[in-house]
mmCIF file of C-alpha atoms and ligand atoms in Angstrom:
data_model
loop_
_atom_site.group_PDB
_atom_site.id
_atom_site.type_symbol
_atom_site.label_atom_id
_atom_site.label_comp_id
_atom_site.label_asym_id
_atom_site.label_seq_id
_atom_site.Cartn_x
_atom_site.Cartn_y
_atom_site.Cartn_z
ATOM 1 C CA MET A 1 24.629 0.127 -2.673
ATOM 2 C CA VAL A 2 23.442 3.113 -4.796
ATOM 3 C CA ILE A 3 25.051 4.238 -7.549
ATOM 4 C CA ILE A 4 24.025 7.949 -8.639
ATOM 5 C CA LEU A 5 24.528 8.569 -12.417
ATOM 6 C CA GLU A 6 25.769 11.776 -13.634
ATOM 7 C CA ASN A 7 22.893 13.744 -15.535
ATOM 8 C CA GLY A 8 24.549 13.633 -18.803
ATOM 9 C CA ALA A 9 25.668 10.032 -18.582
ATOM 10 C CA THR A 10 25.516 8.440 -22.113
ATOM 11 C CA GLU A 11 23.829 5.267 -22.969
ATOM 12 C CA ASN A 12 27.300 3.618 -23.480
ATOM 13 C CA GLN A 13 28.481 4.763 -20.080
ATOM 14 C CA VAL A 14 25.446 3.526 -18.486
ATOM 15 C CA ASN A 15 25.757 0.074 -20.214
ATOM 16 C CA ASN A 16 29.184 -0.167 -19.261
ATOM 17 C CA ILE A 17 28.468 0.471 -15.549
ATOM 18 C CA LYS A 18 25.759 -2.185 -15.745
ATOM 19 C CA GLN A 19 27.979 -4.667 -17.105
ATOM 20 C CA HIS A 20 30.383 -4.089 -14.491
ATOM 21 C CA LEU A 21 27.976 -4.481 -11.718
ATOM 22 C CA ILE A 22 26.762 -7.770 -13.263
ATOM 23 C CA ASP A 23 30.363 -9.005 -13.559
ATOM 24 C CA TYR A 24 30.707 -8.112 -9.908
ATOM 25 C CA GLY A 25 27.742 -10.333 -9.108
ATOM 26 C CA PHE A 26 25.029 -7.748 -8.328
ATOM 27 C CA GLN A 27 21.438 -7.680 -9.102
ATOM 28 C CA ILE A 28 20.599 -4.263 -10.705
ATOM 29 C CA HIS A 29 17.501 -2.184 -10.107
ATOM 30 C CA GLU A 30 17.010 1.058 -11.785
ATOM 31 C CA SER A 31 15.126 4.096 -10.559
ATOM 32 C CA GLU A 32 14.540 7.209 -12.685
ATOM 33 C CA GLY A 33 13.683 10.110 -10.685
ATOM 34 C CA ASP A 34 12.803 13.702 -11.789
ATOM 35 C CA SER A 35 16.226 14.776 -10.464
ATOM 36 C CA ARG A 36 18.464 11.745 -11.040
ATOM 37 C CA THR A 37 18.860 8.313 -12.213
ATOM 38 C CA VAL A 38 20.179 5.673 -9.822
ATOM 39 C CA LEU A 39 20.998 2.158 -9.973
ATOM 40 C CA GLY A 40 20.510 -0.065 -7.097
ATOM 41 C CA ALA A 41 23.070 -2.824 -6.729
ATOM 42 C CA ILE A 42 21.660 -5.651 -4.606
ATOM 43 C CA GLY A 43 24.059 -8.256 -2.950
ATOM 44 C CA VAL A 44 27.046 -6.224 -1.821
ATOM 45 C CA LYS A 45 29.846 -8.281 -0.170
ATOM 46 C CA PRO A 46 31.079 -6.844 3.059
ATOM 47 C CA GLY A 47 34.510 -5.976 1.575
ATOM 48 C CA PHE A 48 33.575 -4.723 -1.727
ATOM 49 C CA ASP A 49 35.516 -1.501 -2.672
ATOM 50 C CA THR A 50 33.083 0.975 -3.882
ATOM 51 C CA ARG A 51 35.825 2.970 -5.644
ATOM 52 C CA LYS A 52 35.810 0.395 -8.336
ATOM 53 C CA LEU A 53 32.618 1.906 -9.645
ATOM 54 C CA LYS A 54 33.253 5.390 -8.537
ATOM 55 C CA ILE A 55 36.007 5.724 -11.114
ATOM 56 C CA LEU A 56 33.664 4.579 -14.030
ATOM 57 C CA GLU A 57 32.654 7.371 -16.377
ATOM 58 C CA GLY A 58 29.099 8.475 -15.901
ATOM 59 C CA VAL A 59 29.094 7.666 -12.256
ATOM 60 C CA SER A 60 28.527 10.596 -9.938
ATOM 61 C CA ASP A 61 28.434 9.068 -6.592
ATOM 62 C CA VAL A 62 28.360 5.536 -4.873
ATOM 63 C CA TYR A 63 27.246 4.784 -1.315
ATOM 64 C CA ARG A 64 26.036 2.011 0.681
ATOM 65 C CA VAL A 65 22.587 1.756 2.141
ATOM 66 C CA THR A 66 22.813 0.761 5.582
ATOM 67 C CA SER A 67 19.200 -0.103 6.357
ATOM 68 C CA PRO A 68 18.363 -3.712 5.623
ATOM 69 C CA PHE A 69 15.749 -2.522 3.102
ATOM 70 C CA LYS A 70 17.204 -1.148 0.025
ATOM 71 C CA LEU A 71 14.804 -0.741 -2.908
ATOM 72 C CA ALA A 72 12.201 0.647 -0.396
ATOM 73 C CA SER A 73 14.433 3.206 1.252
ATOM 74 C CA ARG A 74 14.442 6.910 0.379
ATOM 75 C CA ASN A 75 18.297 6.579 -0.195
ATOM 76 C CA PHE A 76 17.624 4.432 -3.282
ATOM 77 C CA LYS A 77 14.770 6.701 -4.528
ATOM 78 C CA GLU A 78 14.556 10.097 -3.226
ATOM 79 C CA ASP A 79 11.159 11.174 -5.107
ATOM 80 C CA LYS A 80 8.074 9.835 -3.626
ATOM 81 C CA THR A 81 6.645 6.980 -5.591
ATOM 82 C CA ILE A 82 3.302 7.774 -7.201
ATOM 83 C CA VAL A 83 1.338 4.592 -8.106
ATOM 84 C CA LYS A 84 -0.778 5.475 -11.066
ATOM 85 C CA ILE A 85 -3.941 3.311 -12.011
ATOM 86 C CA ASN A 86 -5.860 4.908 -15.120
ATOM 87 C CA ASP A 87 -6.315 8.265 -14.000
ATOM 88 C CA VAL A 88 -5.967 7.780 -10.138
ATOM 89 C CA GLU A 89 -2.737 8.506 -8.262
ATOM 90 C CA ILE A 90 -1.777 7.376 -4.986
ATOM 91 C CA GLY A 91 1.179 9.071 -3.492
ATOM 92 C CA GLY A 92 0.780 12.619 -5.241
ATOM 93 C CA ASP A 93 -0.840 15.773 -3.791
ATOM 94 C CA ASN A 94 -4.312 14.413 -4.157
ATOM 95 C CA ILE A 95 -5.442 12.109 -1.333
ATOM 96 C CA ALA A 96 -7.194 9.071 -2.905
ATOM 97 C CA LEU A 97 -9.817 7.462 -0.851
ATOM 98 C CA MET A 98 -10.208 3.694 -0.684
ATOM 99 C CA VAL A 99 -13.957 3.117 0.745
ATOM 100 C CA GLY A 100 -16.515 0.446 0.995
ATOM 101 C CA PRO A 101 -17.854 -2.220 3.257
ATOM 102 C CA CYS A 102 -15.618 -4.713 5.006
ATOM 103 C CA SER A 103 -17.158 -7.694 3.056
ATOM 104 C CA ILE A 104 -19.205 -7.718 -0.214
ATOM 105 C CA GLU A 105 -22.549 -9.174 1.011
ATOM 106 C CA SER A 106 -25.024 -8.833 -1.874
ATOM 107 C CA GLU A 107 -25.576 -7.290 -5.310
ATOM 108 C CA ASP A 108 -27.791 -4.686 -3.697
ATOM 109 C CA GLN A 109 -25.267 -3.660 -0.828
ATOM 110 C CA ILE A 110 -22.350 -3.282 -2.933
ATOM 111 C CA PHE A 111 -24.194 -1.069 -5.474
ATOM 112 C CA ARG A 112 -25.779 1.037 -2.829
ATOM 113 C CA LEU A 113 -22.471 1.544 -1.149
ATOM 114 C CA ALA A 114 -20.545 2.136 -4.428
ATOM 115 C CA GLU A 115 -22.939 4.904 -5.065
ATOM 116 C CA VAL A 116 -21.990 6.616 -1.808
ATOM 117 C CA VAL A 117 -18.413 6.141 -2.444
ATOM 118 C CA ALA A 118 -18.628 7.779 -5.928
ATOM 119 C CA LYS A 119 -20.881 10.733 -4.505
ATOM 120 C CA SER A 120 -18.161 11.485 -1.954
ATOM 121 C CA GLY A 121 -15.674 12.011 -4.803
ATOM 122 C CA ALA A 122 -13.650 8.924 -3.774
ATOM 123 C CA LYS A 123 -12.183 6.768 -6.709
ATOM 124 C CA ILE A 124 -11.531 3.457 -5.009
ATOM 125 C CA LEU A 125 -14.097 0.926 -3.986
ATOM 126 C CA ARG A 126 -13.019 -1.523 -1.199
ATOM 127 C CA GLY A 127 -14.720 -4.753 -0.331
ATOM 128 C CA GLY A 128 -13.513 -8.122 0.786
ATOM 129 C CA ALA A 129 -14.694 -11.483 -1.181
ATOM 130 C CA PHE A 130 -11.981 -13.525 0.552
ATOM 131 C CA LYS A 131 -12.120 -12.877 4.271
ATOM 132 C CA PRO A 132 -9.268 -13.559 6.918
ATOM 133 C CA ARG A 133 -11.531 -14.097 9.961
ATOM 134 C CA SER A 134 -10.203 -14.993 13.316
ATOM 135 C CA SER A 135 -13.084 -17.507 13.710
ATOM 136 C CA PRO A 136 -13.735 -20.369 11.292
ATOM 137 C CA TYR A 137 -17.457 -19.949 12.166
ATOM 138 C CA SER A 138 -17.466 -16.312 10.911
ATOM 139 C CA PHE A 139 -18.519 -15.234 7.379
ATOM 140 C CA GLN A 140 -15.618 -16.132 5.043
ATOM 141 C CA GLY A 141 -16.621 -14.079 1.951
ATOM 142 C CA MET A 142 -18.614 -14.472 -1.211
ATOM 143 C CA GLY A 143 -15.579 -15.741 -3.094
ATOM 144 C CA GLU A 144 -15.817 -15.251 -6.895
ATOM 145 C CA GLU A 145 -19.396 -14.197 -6.813
ATOM 146 C CA GLY A 146 -18.463 -11.431 -4.679
ATOM 147 C CA LEU A 147 -15.359 -10.257 -7.052
ATOM 148 C CA LYS A 148 -17.987 -10.042 -9.901
ATOM 149 C CA LEU A 149 -20.363 -7.903 -7.979
ATOM 150 C CA ILE A 150 -17.771 -5.521 -6.791
ATOM 151 C CA ARG A 151 -16.307 -5.036 -10.287
ATOM 152 C CA ALA A 152 -19.716 -4.462 -11.681
ATOM 153 C CA ALA A 153 -20.462 -2.080 -9.105
ATOM 154 C CA ALA A 154 -17.230 -0.099 -9.543
ATOM 155 C CA ASP A 155 -17.695 -0.070 -13.338
ATOM 156 C CA GLU A 156 -21.150 1.236 -12.969
ATOM 157 C CA PHE A 157 -19.735 4.255 -10.888
ATOM 158 C CA GLY A 158 -16.568 4.664 -12.695
ATOM 159 C CA LEU A 159 -14.281 3.380 -9.555
ATOM 160 C CA LEU A 160 -11.330 1.360 -9.104
ATOM 161 C CA VAL A 161 -11.395 -2.004 -7.028
ATOM 162 C CA ILE A 162 -9.127 -2.949 -4.120
ATOM 163 C CA THR A 163 -9.704 -6.304 -2.621
ATOM 164 C CA GLU A 164 -7.748 -8.835 -0.472
ATOM 165 C CA VAL A 165 -5.886 -11.783 -1.845
ATOM 166 C CA MET A 166 -5.150 -14.425 0.865
ATOM 167 C CA GLN A 167 -3.182 -17.115 -0.905
ATOM 168 C CA ILE A 168 -1.206 -17.843 -4.059
ATOM 169 C CA SER A 169 -3.972 -19.898 -5.629
ATOM 170 C CA GLN A 170 -6.477 -16.815 -5.817
ATOM 171 C CA ILE A 171 -4.021 -14.407 -7.547
ATOM 172 C CA ASP A 172 -4.872 -15.004 -11.200
ATOM 173 C CA LEU A 173 -8.713 -15.068 -10.163
ATOM 174 C CA ILE A 174 -8.694 -11.913 -8.279
ATOM 175 C CA ALA A 175 -6.471 -10.255 -11.071
ATOM 176 C CA LYS A 176 -9.464 -10.600 -13.374
ATOM 177 C CA TYR A 177 -11.476 -8.273 -11.316
ATOM 178 C CA ALA A 178 -9.242 -6.133 -9.190
ATOM 179 C CA ASP A 179 -7.074 -3.172 -9.788
ATOM 180 C CA ILE A 180 -5.279 -3.193 -6.572
ATOM 181 C CA PHE A 181 -4.458 -6.305 -4.522
ATOM 182 C CA GLN A 182 -4.713 -5.874 -0.775
ATOM 183 C CA LEU A 183 -2.323 -8.048 1.183
ATOM 184 C CA GLY A 184 -3.805 -8.321 4.701
ATOM 185 C CA ALA A 185 -2.255 -7.756 8.069
ATOM 186 C CA ARG A 186 -2.095 -11.437 8.783
ATOM 187 C CA ASN A 187 -0.277 -12.170 5.667
ATOM 188 C CA MET A 188 2.241 -9.497 5.929
ATOM 189 C CA GLN A 189 5.138 -12.110 6.406
ATOM 190 C CA ASN A 190 3.667 -14.743 4.042
ATOM 191 C CA PHE A 191 6.847 -14.865 2.005
ATOM 192 C CA SER A 192 5.688 -17.255 -0.703
ATOM 193 C CA LEU A 193 2.826 -14.865 -1.291
ATOM 194 C CA LEU A 194 4.880 -11.816 -1.319
ATOM 195 C CA LYS A 195 7.217 -13.460 -3.790
ATOM 196 C CA GLU A 196 4.328 -14.561 -6.009
ATOM 197 C CA LEU A 197 2.841 -10.996 -6.009
ATOM 198 C CA SER A 198 6.293 -9.440 -6.702
ATOM 199 C CA SER A 199 6.091 -10.540 -10.068
ATOM 200 C CA SER A 200 2.451 -9.335 -10.863
ATOM 201 C CA THR A 201 1.743 -6.354 -12.637
ATOM 202 C CA VAL A 202 -1.051 -5.445 -10.343
ATOM 203 C CA PRO A 203 -0.216 -2.858 -7.664
ATOM 204 C CA VAL A 204 -0.259 -4.331 -4.175
ATOM 205 C CA MET A 205 -1.319 -2.520 -0.932
ATOM 206 C CA LEU A 206 0.706 -4.062 1.863
ATOM 207 C CA LYS A 207 -1.018 -3.889 5.379
ATOM 208 C CA ARG A 208 1.301 -3.720 8.399
ATOM 209 C CA GLY A 209 1.131 -6.956 10.391
ATOM 210 C CA LEU A 210 -0.475 -7.026 13.896
ATOM 211 C CA SER A 211 2.714 -7.104 15.664
ATOM 212 C CA ALA A 212 5.300 -5.972 12.972
ATOM 213 C CA THR A 213 7.775 -3.276 13.395
ATOM 214 C CA ILE A 214 7.963 -0.771 10.766
ATOM 215 C CA GLU A 215 11.407 -2.171 9.802
ATOM 216 C CA GLU A 216 9.755 -5.777 9.282
ATOM 217 C CA TRP A 217 6.871 -4.198 7.257
ATOM 218 C CA LEU A 218 9.189 -2.411 5.099
ATOM 219 C CA MET A 219 11.273 -5.564 4.535
ATOM 220 C CA SER A 220 8.212 -7.301 3.276
ATOM 221 C CA ALA A 221 7.674 -4.356 0.917
ATOM 222 C CA GLU A 222 11.241 -5.176 -0.010
ATOM 223 C CA TYR A 223 10.181 -8.508 -1.168
ATOM 224 C CA LEU A 224 7.773 -7.077 -3.488
ATOM 225 C CA LEU A 225 10.097 -4.568 -4.952
ATOM 226 C CA ALA A 226 12.907 -7.101 -5.264
ATOM 227 C CA GLY A 227 10.745 -9.294 -7.300
ATOM 228 C CA GLY A 228 9.996 -6.316 -9.802
ATOM 229 C CA ASN A 229 6.673 -5.140 -8.709
ATOM 230 C CA LYS A 230 7.288 -1.282 -8.345
ATOM 231 C CA ASP A 231 3.795 -0.558 -7.498
ATOM 232 C CA VAL A 232 3.838 -1.036 -3.922
ATOM 233 C CA ILE A 233 1.722 0.898 -1.220
ATOM 234 C CA LEU A 234 1.978 0.473 2.451
ATOM 235 C CA CYS A 235 -1.055 0.686 4.848
ATOM 236 C CA GLU A 236 -0.992 1.355 8.614
ATOM 237 C CA ARG A 237 -4.034 -0.517 10.187
ATOM 238 C CA GLY A 238 -3.082 -0.366 13.651
ATOM 239 C CA ILE A 239 -0.993 -2.683 15.816
ATOM 240 C CA ARG A 240 -1.412 -4.849 18.873
ATOM 241 C CA THR A 241 -0.758 -3.355 22.239
ATOM 242 C CA PHE A 242 -1.982 -3.723 25.841
ATOM 243 C CA GLU A 243 -4.848 -1.439 25.146
ATOM 244 C CA THR A 244 -8.358 -2.875 25.108
ATOM 245 C CA TYR A 245 -10.541 0.188 24.667
ATOM 246 C CA THR A 246 -9.563 0.251 20.979
ATOM 247 C CA ARG A 247 -9.492 -2.806 18.636
ATOM 248 C CA ASN A 248 -5.934 -1.996 17.847
ATOM 249 C CA THR A 249 -3.715 0.871 18.588
ATOM 250 C CA PHE A 250 -3.369 3.270 15.594
ATOM 251 C CA ASP A 251 0.243 4.036 15.142
ATOM 252 C CA LEU A 252 -0.143 7.578 13.588
ATOM 253 C CA SER A 253 3.562 8.143 14.094
ATOM 254 C CA ALA A 254 4.249 5.454 11.520
ATOM 255 C CA ILE A 255 3.222 7.751 8.818
ATOM 256 C CA PRO A 256 5.948 10.388 9.205
ATOM 257 C CA VAL A 257 8.588 7.551 9.863
ATOM 258 C CA VAL A 258 7.436 5.658 6.526
ATOM 259 C CA ASN A 259 7.402 9.002 4.801
ATOM 260 C CA GLU A 260 10.992 9.750 6.108
ATOM 261 C CA LYS A 261 12.426 6.154 5.531
ATOM 262 C CA SER A 262 10.744 5.100 2.301
ATOM 263 C CA HIS A 263 9.443 6.634 -1.010
ATOM 264 C CA LEU A 264 6.394 4.174 -0.936
ATOM 265 C CA PRO A 265 2.887 5.884 -0.746
ATOM 266 C CA ILE A 266 1.236 5.367 2.764
ATOM 267 C CA VAL A 267 -2.375 4.665 3.292
ATOM 268 C CA ALA A 268 -3.922 4.961 6.739
ATOM 269 C CA ASP A 269 -6.900 2.639 7.715
ATOM 270 C CA PRO A 270 -8.574 4.325 10.798
ATOM 271 C CA SER A 271 -11.361 1.615 10.638
ATOM 272 C CA HIS A 272 -9.380 -1.357 11.490
ATOM 273 C CA ALA A 273 -7.013 0.659 13.674
ATOM 274 C CA THR A 274 -9.575 1.682 16.079
ATOM 275 C CA GLY A 275 -12.505 -0.734 15.472
ATOM 276 C CA TYR A 276 -15.220 1.616 16.676
ATOM 277 C CA ARG A 277 -17.350 3.957 14.708
ATOM 278 C CA ASN A 278 -16.859 6.973 16.873
ATOM 279 C CA GLN A 279 -13.221 6.679 16.779
ATOM 280 C CA VAL A 280 -12.862 6.779 13.004
ATOM 281 C CA PRO A 281 -13.460 10.233 11.918
ATOM 282 C CA PRO A 282 -10.861 11.646 14.688
ATOM 283 C CA MET A 283 -8.295 9.292 13.441
ATOM 284 C CA ALA A 284 -9.073 9.929 9.972
ATOM 285 C CA ARG A 285 -8.731 13.756 10.243
ATOM 286 C CA ALA A 286 -5.517 13.041 12.163
ATOM 287 C CA ALA A 287 -4.073 10.766 9.543
ATOM 288 C CA VAL A 288 -4.729 13.345 6.726
ATOM 289 C CA ALA A 289 -2.825 15.854 9.058
ATOM 290 C CA ALA A 290 0.039 13.501 9.726
ATOM 291 C CA GLY A 291 0.711 13.196 5.891
ATOM 292 C CA ALA A 292 -1.001 9.964 4.769
ATOM 293 C CA ASP A 293 -1.215 9.587 1.063
ATOM 294 C CA SER A 294 -4.529 7.906 1.110
ATOM 295 C CA LEU A 295 -7.129 6.597 3.522
ATOM 296 C CA MET A 296 -8.921 3.306 3.653
ATOM 297 C CA ILE A 297 -12.347 3.581 5.292
ATOM 298 C CA GLU A 298 -15.164 1.002 5.925
ATOM 299 C CA ILE A 299 -18.713 2.181 5.538
ATOM 300 C CA HIS A 300 -22.216 0.314 5.804
ATOM 301 C CA ASP A 301 -25.634 1.507 5.555
ATOM 302 C CA ASP A 302 -26.955 -1.182 7.854
ATOM 303 C CA PRO A 303 -23.980 -1.978 10.033
ATOM 304 C CA GLU A 304 -26.043 -3.707 12.812
ATOM 305 C CA HIS A 305 -26.562 -6.534 10.125
ATOM 306 C CA ALA A 306 -23.226 -6.155 8.418
ATOM 307 C CA PHE A 307 -21.466 -9.596 7.929
ATOM 308 C CA SER A 308 -18.167 -8.243 9.338
ATOM 309 C CA ASP A 309 -16.747 -5.252 11.005
ATOM 310 C CA GLY A 310 -20.201 -3.637 11.687
ATOM 311 C CA PRO A 311 -19.077 -1.741 14.699
ATOM 312 C CA GLN A 312 -16.299 0.124 12.958
ATOM 313 C CA ALA A 313 -18.331 0.902 9.783
ATOM 314 C CA LEU A 314 -19.398 4.594 9.234
ATOM 315 C CA LEU A 315 -22.633 5.231 8.208
ATOM 316 C CA PRO A 316 -22.873 6.983 4.799
ATOM 317 C CA GLU A 317 -24.015 10.393 6.288
ATOM 318 C CA THR A 318 -21.056 10.299 8.705
ATOM 319 C CA TYR A 319 -18.815 9.350 6.089
ATOM 320 C CA LEU A 320 -19.693 12.078 3.701
ATOM 321 C CA ASN A 321 -19.336 14.608 6.574
ATOM 322 C CA LEU A 322 -16.013 13.379 7.274
ATOM 323 C CA VAL A 323 -14.848 13.838 3.687
ATOM 324 C CA GLU A 324 -15.853 17.635 3.869
ATOM 325 C CA GLU A 325 -13.780 17.897 7.138
ATOM 326 C CA MET A 326 -10.795 16.053 5.619
ATOM 327 C CA LYS A 327 -10.816 18.293 2.489
ATOM 328 C CA ILE A 328 -10.192 21.396 4.857
ATOM 329 C CA ILE A 329 -7.324 19.686 6.621
ATOM 330 C CA ALA A 330 -5.798 18.443 3.212
ATOM 331 C CA GLN A 331 -5.964 22.178 2.250
ATOM 332 C CA ALA A 332 -3.992 23.188 5.134
ATOM 333 C CA ILE A 333 -1.067 21.152 4.282
ATOM 334 C CA GLY A 334 -1.184 21.770 0.522
ATOM 335 C CA LYS A 335 -3.149 18.694 -0.630
ATOM 336 C CA THR A 336 -6.480 18.057 -2.011
ATOM 337 C CA ILE A 337 -9.153 15.415 -1.584
HETATM 338 C C1 PEP B 401 -9.935 -5.719 5.877
HETATM 339 O O1 PEP B 401 -9.501 -4.805 5.242
HETATM 340 O O2 PEP B 401 -11.263 -6.000 5.957
HETATM 341 C C2 PEP B 401 -9.000 -6.595 6.751
HETATM 342 C C3 PEP B 401 -9.304 -7.791 7.082
HETATM 343 O O3 PEP B 401 -7.936 -5.908 7.165
HETATM 344 P P1 PEP B 401 -6.596 -6.260 8.000
HETATM 345 O O4 PEP B 401 -5.940 -7.319 7.348
HETATM 346 O O5 PEP B 401 -5.894 -5.002 8.177
HETATM 347 O O6 PEP B 401 -7.078 -6.896 9.188
HETATM 348 MN MN1 MN B 402 -12.925 -5.129 7.930
#
């Protein structure tokens, strides 16, 4: 249920409304937008008479949110969420780029690629230190050593770090090095991990599960929001279909759907979505046109010898070119890169 407050509602009135909500057994979530302040009341019983709240002073309107996700919905929060980390914004008019190798492989490798990332104007360096691999025999990541390297490379070039957290026991360690947690596709419905990350102060980028509907994905985002983490970012990274000429099927339409249904920023990941280098630039350009708030792109300067995801990594040259193309498309829809 959403309670829209009157613009001039006094502190006493608001406190009184909140006390009523508590007495009725609701959990309260407050959202202060540019245009209005709303209270989200979670835990509405089927027969609850909303007039009990409508009559309170300071209340402008009360309505039920029919979608199963509440805090993630546009009804609860009309204004787009902008996740701010230092001077970087995700969800505003500037399209933030998250770029780097699939895995951190060595000091040399991450520093070389961080330089490319900074040169392109991107602000966020990506790289996995703990890797979710389909095969137990594949490279599993450098662990803490990798975290130290990506942090050092990011600091050298004035970048933020996004890296994947695979399990609860890694949260505290990764929080020492990362600015954004990546919650990978295979963990989208790891509810214990979601609950644990919901009480973190570190922003979380939640990737869509391999076979998850948009609703299931938004329900996972709801876990993060319900636990108090307001800095939630969604990432469309392709879903599994019957198609075999692409690694996954890039669900481009998820971008406008998420933008309509939710206030959360949406990142497009054309690298994992397609799995092949030559398919990444067209899909990256399309994602900008479709309204993505950010893009995650994998790059490598020696993809043949990459420890993971070499075939989908863009060479630095191709990537730098792509950024120039995306700038033009962004401008056409009133955004910048
Ligand atoms: C990755 O970002 O390298 C990764 C493993 O992503 P996903 O969870 O989308 O497969
Ligand atoms: Mn990868």
